[in-house]
Short mmCIF file of C-alpha atoms and ligand atoms in Angstrom, two decimals:
data_model
loop_
_atom_site.label_atom_id
_atom_site.label_comp_id
_atom_site.label_asym_id
_atom_site.label_seq_id
_atom_site.Cartn_x
_atom_site.Cartn_y
_atom_site.Cartn_z
CA MET O 1 -48.93 227.51 122.81
CA SER O 2 -50.86 229.58 120.29
CA LYS O 3 -48.97 230.73 117.24
CA ASP O 4 -47.00 233.96 117.08
CA PHE O 5 -45.11 235.42 114.16
CA ILE O 6 -41.79 233.71 114.93
CA ASP O 7 -41.56 230.35 113.16
CA ASP O 8 -38.43 228.63 114.49
CA LYS O 9 -38.40 225.96 111.80
CA LYS O 10 -38.73 228.45 108.96
CA LEU O 11 -35.78 230.47 110.29
CA GLU O 12 -33.61 227.36 110.88
CA ASP O 13 -34.47 226.06 107.38
CA ILE O 14 -33.48 229.29 105.68
CA LEU O 15 -30.18 229.26 107.55
CA ALA O 16 -29.56 225.66 106.51
CA GLN O 17 -30.42 226.20 102.86
CA VAL O 18 -28.44 229.28 101.85
CA LYS O 19 -25.11 228.84 100.07
CA PRO O 20 -22.90 231.94 100.22
CA THR O 21 -20.66 232.79 97.27
CA GLU O 22 -18.48 235.84 96.69
CA GLU O 23 -20.86 237.09 94.03
CA LYS O 24 -23.95 236.72 96.18
CA ILE O 25 -22.28 238.52 99.08
CA GLU O 26 -21.28 241.38 96.79
CA THR O 27 -24.83 241.75 95.43
CA ILE O 28 -26.31 241.71 98.93
CA ILE O 29 -23.89 244.34 100.26
CA ASN O 30 -24.68 246.55 97.28
CA LYS O 31 -28.38 246.26 98.05
CA SER O 32 -27.71 247.50 101.61
CA LEU O 33 -25.55 250.32 100.31
CA ASN O 34 -28.61 251.35 98.30
CA LYS O 35 -30.33 251.65 101.69
CA GLU O 36 -32.68 248.71 101.22
CA ARG O 37 -33.55 246.37 104.06
CA LEU O 38 -32.34 242.82 103.40
CA SER O 39 -34.59 239.75 103.21
CA LEU O 40 -34.31 236.76 105.56
CA GLU O 41 -32.52 234.76 102.84
CA GLU O 42 -30.01 237.53 102.13
CA THR O 43 -29.28 238.01 105.82
CA ALA O 44 -28.88 234.25 106.27
CA THR O 45 -26.35 234.28 103.42
CA LEU O 46 -24.26 236.89 105.26
CA LEU O 47 -24.60 234.93 108.52
CA GLN O 48 -23.32 231.77 106.87
CA ALA O 49 -20.43 233.52 105.13
CA ASP O 50 -17.72 232.03 107.35
CA LYS O 51 -14.58 232.42 105.20
CA PRO O 52 -12.21 235.09 106.57
CA GLU O 53 -12.19 237.06 103.29
CA TRP O 54 -16.00 237.10 103.22
CA ILE O 55 -16.16 238.29 106.82
CA GLU O 56 -13.68 241.06 105.96
CA ARG O 57 -15.86 242.08 103.01
CA ILE O 58 -18.94 242.24 105.27
CA PHE O 59 -17.06 244.39 107.82
CA LYS O 60 -15.97 246.76 105.03
CA GLY O 61 -19.52 246.97 103.67
CA ALA O 62 -20.93 247.74 107.12
CA GLU O 63 -18.32 250.46 107.69
CA GLU O 64 -19.10 252.00 104.34
CA LEU O 65 -22.83 251.98 105.04
CA LYS O 66 -22.35 253.53 108.47
CA ASN O 67 -20.21 256.31 107.04
CA LYS O 68 -22.55 256.86 104.13
CA VAL O 69 -25.77 256.95 106.13
CA TYR O 70 -24.87 258.12 109.62
CA GLY O 71 -21.50 259.84 109.30
CA ASP O 72 -19.29 260.45 112.29
CA ARG O 73 -21.78 261.18 115.09
CA ILE O 74 -22.25 258.90 118.10
CA VAL O 75 -25.27 259.49 120.30
CA LEU O 76 -24.54 259.23 124.05
CA PHE O 77 -26.90 258.24 126.85
CA ALA O 78 -26.83 256.69 130.32
CA PRO O 79 -29.11 254.09 131.92
CA LEU O 80 -30.82 254.75 135.23
CA TYR O 81 -31.97 251.78 137.32
CA VAL O 82 -35.19 252.71 139.12
CA GLY O 83 -35.98 249.48 140.93
CA ASN O 84 -34.74 245.90 141.08
CA LYS O 85 -37.74 244.08 142.54
CA CYS O 86 -38.73 241.25 140.25
CA ILE O 87 -41.34 238.50 140.14
CA ASN O 88 -39.69 236.60 137.29
CA ASN O 89 -37.05 233.95 137.40
CA CYS O 90 -34.89 234.56 134.37
CA GLU O 91 -31.99 232.14 134.73
CA TYR O 92 -29.41 234.69 133.55
CA CYS O 93 -30.32 237.75 135.63
CA GLY O 94 -29.10 238.90 139.04
CA PHE O 95 -32.51 240.47 139.75
CA LYS O 96 -34.39 237.15 139.48
CA ALA O 97 -36.93 236.56 142.25
CA SER O 98 -35.08 233.52 143.60
CA ASN O 99 -31.86 235.47 144.21
CA THR O 100 -31.96 236.29 147.91
CA GLU O 101 -28.40 237.64 147.92
CA ILE O 102 -29.14 241.03 146.41
CA ASP O 103 -30.53 244.06 148.18
CA ARG O 104 -33.97 244.84 146.78
CA CYS O 105 -34.89 248.47 146.49
CA THR O 106 -36.86 251.01 144.56
CA LEU O 107 -35.82 254.63 144.34
CA THR O 108 -38.15 257.09 146.00
CA ILE O 109 -38.96 260.13 143.86
CA LYS O 110 -36.51 262.12 145.97
CA GLU O 111 -33.74 259.56 145.44
CA LEU O 112 -34.58 259.33 141.75
CA GLN O 113 -34.20 263.08 141.40
CA ALA O 114 -30.89 262.99 143.26
CA GLU O 115 -29.70 260.38 140.75
CA VAL O 116 -30.87 262.53 137.84
CA LYS O 117 -29.10 265.58 139.25
CA ALA O 118 -25.89 263.60 139.64
CA MET O 119 -26.18 262.48 135.99
CA GLU O 120 -26.95 266.01 134.82
CA LYS O 121 -23.89 267.29 136.69
CA LYS O 122 -21.73 265.08 134.48
CA GLY O 123 -23.40 266.38 131.31
CA GLN O 124 -25.91 263.65 130.51
CA LYS O 125 -28.91 264.71 128.40
CA ARG O 126 -30.47 261.35 127.45
CA SER O 127 -31.35 258.49 129.73
CA ILE O 128 -33.04 255.12 129.68
CA LEU O 129 -34.96 254.14 132.80
CA VAL O 130 -34.70 250.45 133.70
CA TYR O 131 -37.08 248.47 135.92
CA GLY O 132 -37.47 244.89 137.12
CA GLU O 133 -40.93 243.41 136.68
CA SER O 134 -43.17 243.89 139.70
CA PRO O 135 -46.76 244.91 140.43
CA ASP O 136 -45.12 247.96 142.06
CA TYR O 137 -43.77 249.04 138.68
CA ASP O 138 -47.04 249.41 136.77
CA ALA O 139 -47.68 251.98 134.05
CA ASP O 140 -48.73 254.65 136.58
CA PHE O 141 -45.51 254.19 138.52
CA ILE O 142 -43.38 254.27 135.37
CA ALA O 143 -45.21 257.41 134.16
CA LYS O 144 -44.65 259.07 137.51
CA THR O 145 -40.93 258.34 137.44
CA VAL O 146 -40.58 259.58 133.84
CA GLN O 147 -42.31 262.82 134.78
CA ALA O 148 -40.03 263.19 137.81
CA VAL O 149 -36.99 262.92 135.53
CA TYR O 150 -38.30 265.55 133.13
CA ASP O 151 -39.05 267.80 136.11
CA THR O 152 -35.50 267.62 137.50
CA ARG O 153 -33.07 270.29 136.49
CA GLU O 154 -29.56 270.84 137.65
CA ASP O 155 -27.90 274.27 137.32
CA LYS O 156 -26.71 273.91 133.79
CA GLY O 157 -28.86 271.31 132.19
CA GLU O 158 -31.50 268.67 132.15
CA ILE O 159 -32.33 265.21 130.80
CA ARG O 160 -34.20 265.95 127.59
CA ARG O 161 -35.18 262.51 126.44
CA VAL O 162 -36.26 259.57 128.59
CA ASN O 163 -36.40 256.08 127.07
CA ILE O 164 -37.75 253.01 128.86
CA ASN O 165 -36.60 249.42 129.31
CA ALA O 166 -39.30 247.58 131.21
CA ALA O 167 -41.69 244.64 131.01
CA PRO O 168 -44.35 244.61 128.29
CA LEU O 169 -47.57 246.49 129.15
CA ASP O 170 -51.15 246.41 127.90
CA VAL O 171 -52.41 249.06 125.46
CA GLU O 172 -53.88 251.19 128.24
CA GLY O 173 -50.55 251.19 130.07
CA TYR O 174 -48.62 252.33 127.00
CA LYS O 175 -51.12 255.15 126.47
CA LYS O 176 -50.21 256.53 129.89
CA LEU O 177 -46.55 256.54 128.92
CA LYS O 178 -47.25 258.21 125.62
CA GLU O 179 -48.94 260.98 127.57
CA VAL O 180 -45.85 261.73 129.66
CA GLY O 181 -43.73 261.80 126.51
CA ILE O 182 -41.37 258.86 126.56
CA GLY O 183 -38.77 258.41 123.82
CA THR O 184 -38.18 254.76 122.86
CA TYR O 185 -39.87 251.80 124.60
CA GLN O 186 -37.40 248.90 124.59
CA ILE O 187 -38.22 245.25 125.16
CA PHE O 188 -35.59 242.60 124.48
CA GLN O 189 -37.03 239.24 123.51
CA GLU O 190 -33.82 237.70 125.00
CA THR O 191 -34.14 234.67 122.68
CA TYR O 192 -36.41 234.13 119.68
CA HIS O 193 -36.03 230.36 120.07
CA HIS O 194 -39.21 229.10 121.73
CA GLU O 195 -37.69 226.05 123.42
CA THR O 196 -34.74 227.99 124.82
CA TYR O 197 -37.09 230.74 125.94
CA GLN O 198 -39.09 228.26 128.01
CA ARG O 199 -35.92 226.72 129.44
CA VAL O 200 -34.38 229.95 130.73
CA HIS O 201 -37.55 231.66 131.98
CA HIS O 202 -38.44 229.47 134.93
CA SER O 203 -41.44 231.29 136.34
CA GLY O 204 -43.34 234.57 136.34
CA PRO O 205 -45.23 236.45 133.62
CA LYS O 206 -42.12 236.60 131.46
CA ARG O 207 -42.48 232.87 130.73
CA ASP O 208 -45.17 233.80 128.22
CA PHE O 209 -43.20 234.12 124.96
CA LYS O 210 -46.16 235.43 123.02
CA TRP O 211 -47.09 238.18 125.51
CA ARG O 212 -43.51 239.41 125.32
CA VAL O 213 -43.00 239.14 121.56
CA THR O 214 -46.24 241.05 120.92
CA GLY O 215 -45.38 243.63 123.59
CA LEU O 216 -44.30 246.20 121.02
CA ASP O 217 -47.39 245.56 118.86
CA ARG O 218 -49.42 246.83 121.81
CA ALA O 219 -47.12 249.84 122.11
CA MET O 220 -47.76 250.60 118.43
CA GLU O 221 -51.50 250.22 118.95
CA ALA O 222 -51.26 252.75 121.78
CA GLY O 223 -49.54 255.21 119.44
CA ILE O 224 -45.92 254.66 120.56
CA ASP O 225 -44.20 254.04 117.25
CA ASP O 226 -40.69 254.47 118.62
CA VAL O 227 -39.72 251.01 119.84
CA GLY O 228 -36.52 249.05 120.43
CA ILE O 229 -35.90 245.31 120.15
CA GLY O 230 -33.00 243.16 121.29
CA VAL O 231 -31.55 239.75 121.97
CA LEU O 232 -29.49 238.62 124.93
CA PHE O 233 -26.71 236.87 123.03
CA GLY O 234 -25.38 233.72 124.67
CA LEU O 235 -28.66 231.91 125.29
CA TYR O 236 -28.95 230.26 121.85
CA ASP O 237 -27.23 230.13 118.45
CA TRP O 238 -26.33 233.72 117.46
CA LYS O 239 -27.08 233.22 113.79
CA TYR O 240 -30.60 232.09 114.59
CA GLU O 241 -31.11 235.06 116.92
CA VAL O 242 -30.13 237.56 114.20
CA MET O 243 -32.77 235.90 112.00
CA GLY O 244 -35.27 236.35 114.86
CA LEU O 245 -34.45 240.05 115.16
CA LEU O 246 -34.98 240.44 111.43
CA GLU O 247 -38.28 238.51 111.44
CA HIS O 248 -39.49 240.77 114.28
CA THR O 249 -38.43 243.82 112.24
CA ILE O 250 -40.28 242.57 109.16
CA HIS O 251 -43.40 241.89 111.25
CA LEU O 252 -43.42 245.48 112.61
CA GLU O 253 -42.76 246.94 109.16
CA GLU O 254 -45.56 244.92 107.58
CA LYS O 255 -48.11 245.53 110.28
CA TYR O 256 -47.37 249.13 111.28
CA ASN O 257 -45.36 250.45 108.39
CA VAL O 258 -42.44 251.26 110.68
CA GLY O 259 -39.66 248.98 111.87
CA PRO O 260 -37.85 249.18 115.21
CA HIS O 261 -36.11 252.42 115.99
CA THR O 262 -33.21 250.63 117.68
CA ILE O 263 -31.74 247.15 118.00
CA SER O 264 -29.65 246.10 121.02
CA PHE O 265 -27.38 243.09 121.24
CA PRO O 266 -26.27 242.62 124.87
CA ARG O 267 -24.07 239.61 125.60
CA LEU O 268 -24.57 237.57 128.75
CA LYS O 269 -22.39 238.81 131.59
CA GLU O 270 -21.51 237.51 135.00
CA ALA O 271 -24.21 238.30 137.58
CA SER O 272 -25.06 237.64 141.23
CA ASN O 273 -26.12 234.03 141.74
CA VAL O 274 -26.01 233.21 138.05
CA SER O 275 -23.98 230.38 136.60
CA ILE O 276 -23.68 230.75 132.88
CA ASP O 277 -23.59 227.77 130.53
CA ASP O 278 -21.08 228.70 127.82
CA LYS O 279 -22.50 226.46 125.07
CA TYR O 280 -23.76 229.43 123.05
CA PHE O 281 -21.14 231.92 124.23
CA VAL O 282 -20.54 234.60 121.59
CA ASN O 283 -16.90 235.62 121.19
CA ASP O 284 -15.67 239.11 120.22
CA GLU O 285 -15.26 238.25 116.55
CA GLU O 286 -18.78 236.85 116.42
CA LEU O 287 -20.17 239.94 118.16
CA LYS O 288 -18.52 242.11 115.52
CA ARG O 289 -20.09 239.94 112.80
CA ILE O 290 -23.50 240.36 114.49
CA ILE O 291 -23.11 244.14 114.49
CA ALA O 292 -21.89 244.36 110.89
CA ILE O 293 -24.65 242.05 109.61
CA LEU O 294 -27.38 243.90 111.50
CA ARG O 295 -26.01 247.17 110.11
CA LEU O 296 -26.35 245.80 106.59
CA ALA O 297 -29.65 243.96 107.14
CA VAL O 298 -31.60 246.88 108.63
CA PRO O 299 -29.86 250.02 107.38
CA TYR O 300 -32.41 252.40 108.92
CA THR O 301 -32.22 251.30 112.58
CA GLY O 302 -30.04 252.68 115.32
CA LEU O 303 -27.68 250.09 116.80
CA ILE O 304 -26.96 250.30 120.53
CA LEU O 305 -23.78 248.94 122.10
CA THR O 306 -23.78 249.11 125.90
CA ALA O 307 -21.13 249.34 128.60
CA ARG O 308 -21.60 245.61 129.24
CA GLU O 309 -18.69 245.40 126.75
CA ASP O 310 -15.17 246.53 127.54
CA ALA O 311 -13.60 249.72 126.20
CA LYS O 312 -11.39 247.96 123.64
CA LEU O 313 -14.20 246.00 122.04
CA ARG O 314 -16.48 249.05 122.03
CA ARG O 315 -13.84 251.07 120.24
CA GLU O 316 -13.46 248.44 117.53
CA ALA O 317 -17.16 247.75 117.15
CA ILE O 318 -18.33 251.35 116.84
CA LYS O 319 -17.01 251.71 113.33
CA LEU O 320 -18.97 248.68 112.12
CA GLY O 321 -22.28 250.44 112.51
CA VAL O 322 -23.07 251.34 116.10
CA SER O 323 -24.97 254.62 116.43
CA GLN O 324 -25.57 254.92 120.20
CA ILE O 325 -23.49 254.03 123.25
CA ASP O 326 -23.96 254.62 126.96
CA ALA O 327 -21.12 256.29 128.83
CA GLY O 328 -20.37 257.14 132.45
CA THR O 329 -22.68 254.24 133.23
CA LYS O 330 -23.65 253.15 136.76
CA ILE O 331 -26.09 250.31 137.03
CA GLU O 332 -26.36 249.86 140.77
CA ILE O 333 -29.35 251.48 142.45
CA ASN O 334 -28.32 254.96 143.68
CA GLY O 335 -25.09 254.49 141.70
CA TYR O 336 -24.81 258.02 140.31
CA SER O 337 -25.32 259.83 143.61
CA ASP O 338 -22.99 257.46 145.49
CA ASP O 339 -20.20 258.12 143.01
CA ASP O 340 -18.25 255.13 144.23
CA ASP O 341 -16.23 253.54 141.44
CA GLU O 342 -16.24 250.06 142.97
CA GLN O 343 -18.75 247.67 141.40
CA ASP O 344 -20.76 245.59 143.86
CA ILE O 345 -22.24 242.47 142.30
CA ASN O 346 -24.97 242.29 144.93
CA ARG O 347 -26.29 245.73 144.09
CA GLU O 348 -26.45 245.43 140.33
CA GLN O 349 -28.00 243.34 137.60
CA PHE O 350 -24.72 242.21 136.05
CA VAL O 351 -21.09 243.33 135.92
CA ILE O 352 -20.26 246.04 133.37
CA GLY O 353 -17.15 246.02 131.18
CA ASP O 354 -16.65 249.74 130.54
CA SER O 355 -16.83 251.80 133.70
CA ARG O 356 -14.98 254.85 132.36
CA SER O 357 -16.36 258.32 133.00
CA LEU O 358 -18.42 260.13 130.38
CA ASP O 359 -15.53 262.53 129.85
CA ASP O 360 -13.03 259.71 129.24
CA VAL O 361 -15.32 258.03 126.71
CA ILE O 362 -15.87 261.36 124.94
CA TYR O 363 -12.12 261.99 124.83
CA GLU O 364 -11.57 258.65 123.12
CA LEU O 365 -14.40 259.25 120.64
CA LEU O 366 -12.83 262.58 119.73
CA SER O 367 -9.43 260.99 119.27
CA ASP O 368 -11.06 258.60 116.80
CA GLY O 369 -12.67 261.47 114.90
CA TYR O 370 -16.26 260.99 116.13
CA ILE O 371 -18.53 263.81 117.21
CA PRO O 372 -20.35 262.91 120.44
CA SER O 373 -23.99 263.97 120.18
CA PHE O 374 -26.54 264.66 122.89
CA CYS O 375 -29.09 265.78 120.35
CA THR O 376 -32.76 265.34 121.23
CA ALA O 377 -34.21 267.68 118.61
CA CYS O 378 -36.27 265.08 116.71
CA TYR O 379 -38.00 263.92 119.84
CA ARG O 380 -38.68 267.49 121.04
CA LEU O 381 -40.06 268.55 117.66
CA GLY O 382 -42.37 265.53 117.66
CA ARG O 383 -40.45 263.70 114.93
CA THR O 384 -40.32 260.07 115.95
CA GLY O 385 -37.50 257.80 114.97
CA GLU O 386 -34.48 260.07 114.91
CA HIS O 387 -32.31 257.45 113.20
CA PHE O 388 -35.04 256.85 110.67
CA MET O 389 -35.15 260.55 109.79
CA GLU O 390 -31.39 260.51 109.29
CA PHE O 391 -31.71 257.52 107.05
CA ALA O 392 -34.79 258.34 105.06
CA ILE O 393 -34.54 262.02 104.24
CA PRO O 394 -31.74 263.00 101.88
CA GLY O 395 -29.75 265.89 103.30
CA PHE O 396 -31.31 265.57 106.78
CA ILE O 397 -28.00 264.79 108.48
CA LYS O 398 -26.25 267.72 106.82
CA ARG O 399 -29.06 270.14 107.65
CA TYR O 400 -30.04 268.97 111.13
CA CYS O 401 -28.16 266.11 112.78
CA GLY O 402 -24.62 267.32 112.06
CA PRO O 403 -25.24 270.90 113.25
CA ASN O 404 -27.29 269.74 116.26
CA ALA O 405 -24.55 267.32 117.27
CA LEU O 406 -22.05 270.19 117.19
CA LEU O 407 -24.33 272.44 119.26
CA THR O 408 -25.09 269.87 121.95
CA PHE O 409 -21.44 268.90 122.06
CA LYS O 410 -20.42 272.55 122.42
CA GLU O 411 -22.73 272.77 125.46
CA TYR O 412 -20.89 269.79 126.91
CA LEU O 413 -17.50 271.45 126.29
CA GLU O 414 -18.63 274.69 127.90
CA ASP O 415 -20.24 273.18 130.97
CA TYR O 416 -18.69 269.84 131.84
CA ALA O 417 -15.55 268.91 129.87
CA SER O 418 -12.11 268.38 131.36
CA GLU O 419 -9.34 270.61 130.01
CA LYS O 420 -7.91 267.95 127.71
CA THR O 421 -11.35 267.10 126.27
CA LYS O 422 -12.12 270.78 125.77
CA ASP O 423 -8.87 271.27 123.84
CA VAL O 424 -9.42 268.37 121.46
CA GLY O 425 -13.16 269.05 121.25
CA GLU O 426 -12.83 272.70 120.23
CA LYS O 427 -10.34 271.71 117.54
CA LEU O 428 -12.70 269.08 116.19
CA ILE O 429 -15.60 271.55 116.07
CA GLN O 430 -13.43 273.90 114.00
CA GLU O 431 -12.50 271.05 111.67
CA LYS O 432 -16.15 270.09 111.21
CA LEU O 433 -17.11 273.71 110.54
CA ALA O 434 -14.41 273.93 107.89
CA GLU O 435 -15.95 270.91 106.14
CA ILE O 436 -19.32 272.67 105.71
CA GLU O 437 -19.48 273.90 102.12
CA ASP O 438 -22.60 276.02 102.27
CA GLU O 439 -21.53 279.42 103.64
CA LYS O 440 -24.99 280.34 104.94
CA THR O 441 -25.31 277.12 106.94
CA LYS O 442 -21.82 277.60 108.32
CA GLU O 443 -22.61 281.16 109.43
CA LYS O 444 -25.81 280.04 111.15
CA ILE O 445 -23.98 277.36 113.12
CA GLU O 446 -21.17 279.74 114.03
CA ALA O 447 -23.73 282.22 115.35
CA LYS O 448 -25.35 279.57 117.49
CA LEU O 449 -22.00 278.35 118.80
CA GLU O 450 -21.30 281.89 119.87
CA GLU O 451 -24.67 282.10 121.61
CA ILE O 452 -23.70 278.98 123.56
CA GLU O 453 -20.43 280.63 124.56
CA ASN O 454 -22.62 283.46 125.84
CA GLU O 455 -24.50 281.09 128.14
CA LYS O 456 -27.51 280.33 125.90
CA ARG O 457 -28.52 276.66 126.08
CA ASP O 458 -30.72 274.14 124.33
CA LEU O 459 -30.47 275.55 120.81
CA TYR O 460 -31.50 273.37 117.84
N1 LIG F 501 -37.09 243.55 133.67
C1 LIG F 501 -37.34 243.98 132.34
C2 LIG F 501 -37.17 242.88 131.35
O1 LIG F 501 -36.70 241.84 131.68
O2 LIG F 501 -37.53 243.15 130.20
C3 LIG F 501 -36.47 245.11 131.87
C4 LIG F 501 -35.14 245.36 132.32
S1 LIG F 501 -33.91 244.10 132.39
C5 LIG F 501 -33.36 244.74 133.87
C6 LIG F 501 -32.90 244.62 131.02
C7 LIG F 501 -32.19 243.60 130.18
O3 LIG F 501 -30.99 243.20 130.82
C8 LIG F 501 -32.89 242.31 129.93
O4 LIG F 501 -33.85 242.44 128.92
C9 LIG F 501 -31.74 241.39 129.55
O5 LIG F 501 -31.56 241.34 128.15
C10 LIG F 501 -30.51 242.05 130.15
N2 LIG F 501 -29.81 241.14 131.09
C11 LIG F 501 -30.34 240.41 132.07
N3 LIG F 501 -29.38 239.68 132.69
C12 LIG F 501 -28.21 239.94 132.06
C13 LIG F 501 -26.86 239.47 132.21
N4 LIG F 501 -26.52 238.58 133.14
N5 LIG F 501 -25.93 239.96 131.37
C14 LIG F 501 -26.23 240.87 130.44
N6 LIG F 501 -27.49 241.36 130.25
C15 LIG F 501 -28.48 240.89 131.05
FE1 LIG F 502 -36.53 240.45 136.18
FE2 LIG F 502 -35.92 241.57 133.81
FE3 LIG F 502 -34.03 240.38 135.34
FE4 LIG F 502 -35.86 238.88 134.16
S1 LIG F 502 -34.32 240.17 133.12
S2 LIG F 502 -35.19 238.67 136.30
S3 LIG F 502 -37.61 240.21 134.24
S4 LIG F 502 -35.18 242.21 135.84
#
């Protein structure tokens, strides 16, 4: 295989050579708190810091960084599965070509729009479209489905930002998606370990490690600089995989001057016709370490924690640095319009852990003092990398993100919230307003909140 930018031996060697000490850990955490991205060696030092008191220190550092940089907003979104046909045989996935037990289907544009309407009725404003890999799902098809989502509007609202999770494309393909205005293009490498990659990808185009790992380079070349990376934890050693994510980040930074907009860290879940080898199983404590270390290693990226995880773990992990979660999630095809709470393993890619409604998740976030945000202002104003803006521009959160979170949340309270969520939510908005020191800013936000009460929408 020709060389790519992931050198397994280099990453394993760094992990083997570092020797964590209390002092080193302290210096590294302080570097993150100064908003600098960590090096491979520094990240390896945090990964190898196994003593309980060191782990505690890393958790504290990550919490402090999250509060300092991102504050108390959590961005909400929901995935939408467009089609589950697939020509690959990924050992871990229910959609793999060899699985004859699942129903294969692709939403028609009419069905897709019914799904979107059902999501909009619950209050969703941001979605990620998910596709298997099939000649049917080429760039033209993906572009058409994205456009159909943007064109769908329910009474009170619409999906305002569409992200994509699909197979890697060529440069021409990405250009078509740029034209229809996608948000983030996500591709998870699954594992950065070449040997493991070959072992779990039995057949199909996805077997080509290099084509996949350079998939986001081609997106960048096509002008899409808002990209997301990820690892499917449970396939190989988690410490190595975090090093892989960082090496990928460094590669994008060095070559295109911009790192990934988001990092995802799904864990392997039970799926139709999949038997999972638990050799590299990542437990809850390890997942929390992954999140905290990623938070510190790449302070400017958004971290996404999905509903694959259960409600309890999500609640604990959010404070360590997560910036986006999905809520009210349905991953079976036609799942939102069916509105059936039962999960059916033969209709979905894997089994989810948190099947609560959007309103229930929001209620819990509020109880924990977070402001749920449906903000899409950066994307709509042509500013790519919303999390990067928050991170890089002093005062940006105070001036834009905080107020926009309040406004989009107020829309939710007016249009979709249950009584109990509305009660707690209105109180929290008042508390947040009281915290704003600048009188002029406060007045402006109050005026806009009033406009929302008077039926105006989409203010930012
Ligand atoms: N088919 C495209 C691909 O493979 O890149 C995109 C969508 S795939 C449906 C989305 C992601 O789901 C994969 O990248 C993988 O990380 C994750 N996934 C697959 N099987 C899983 C499982 N059993 N448990 C948890 N996540 C899984
Ligand atoms: Fe297909 Fe993606 Fe599932 Fe692999 S992970 S079998 S490519 S849907």
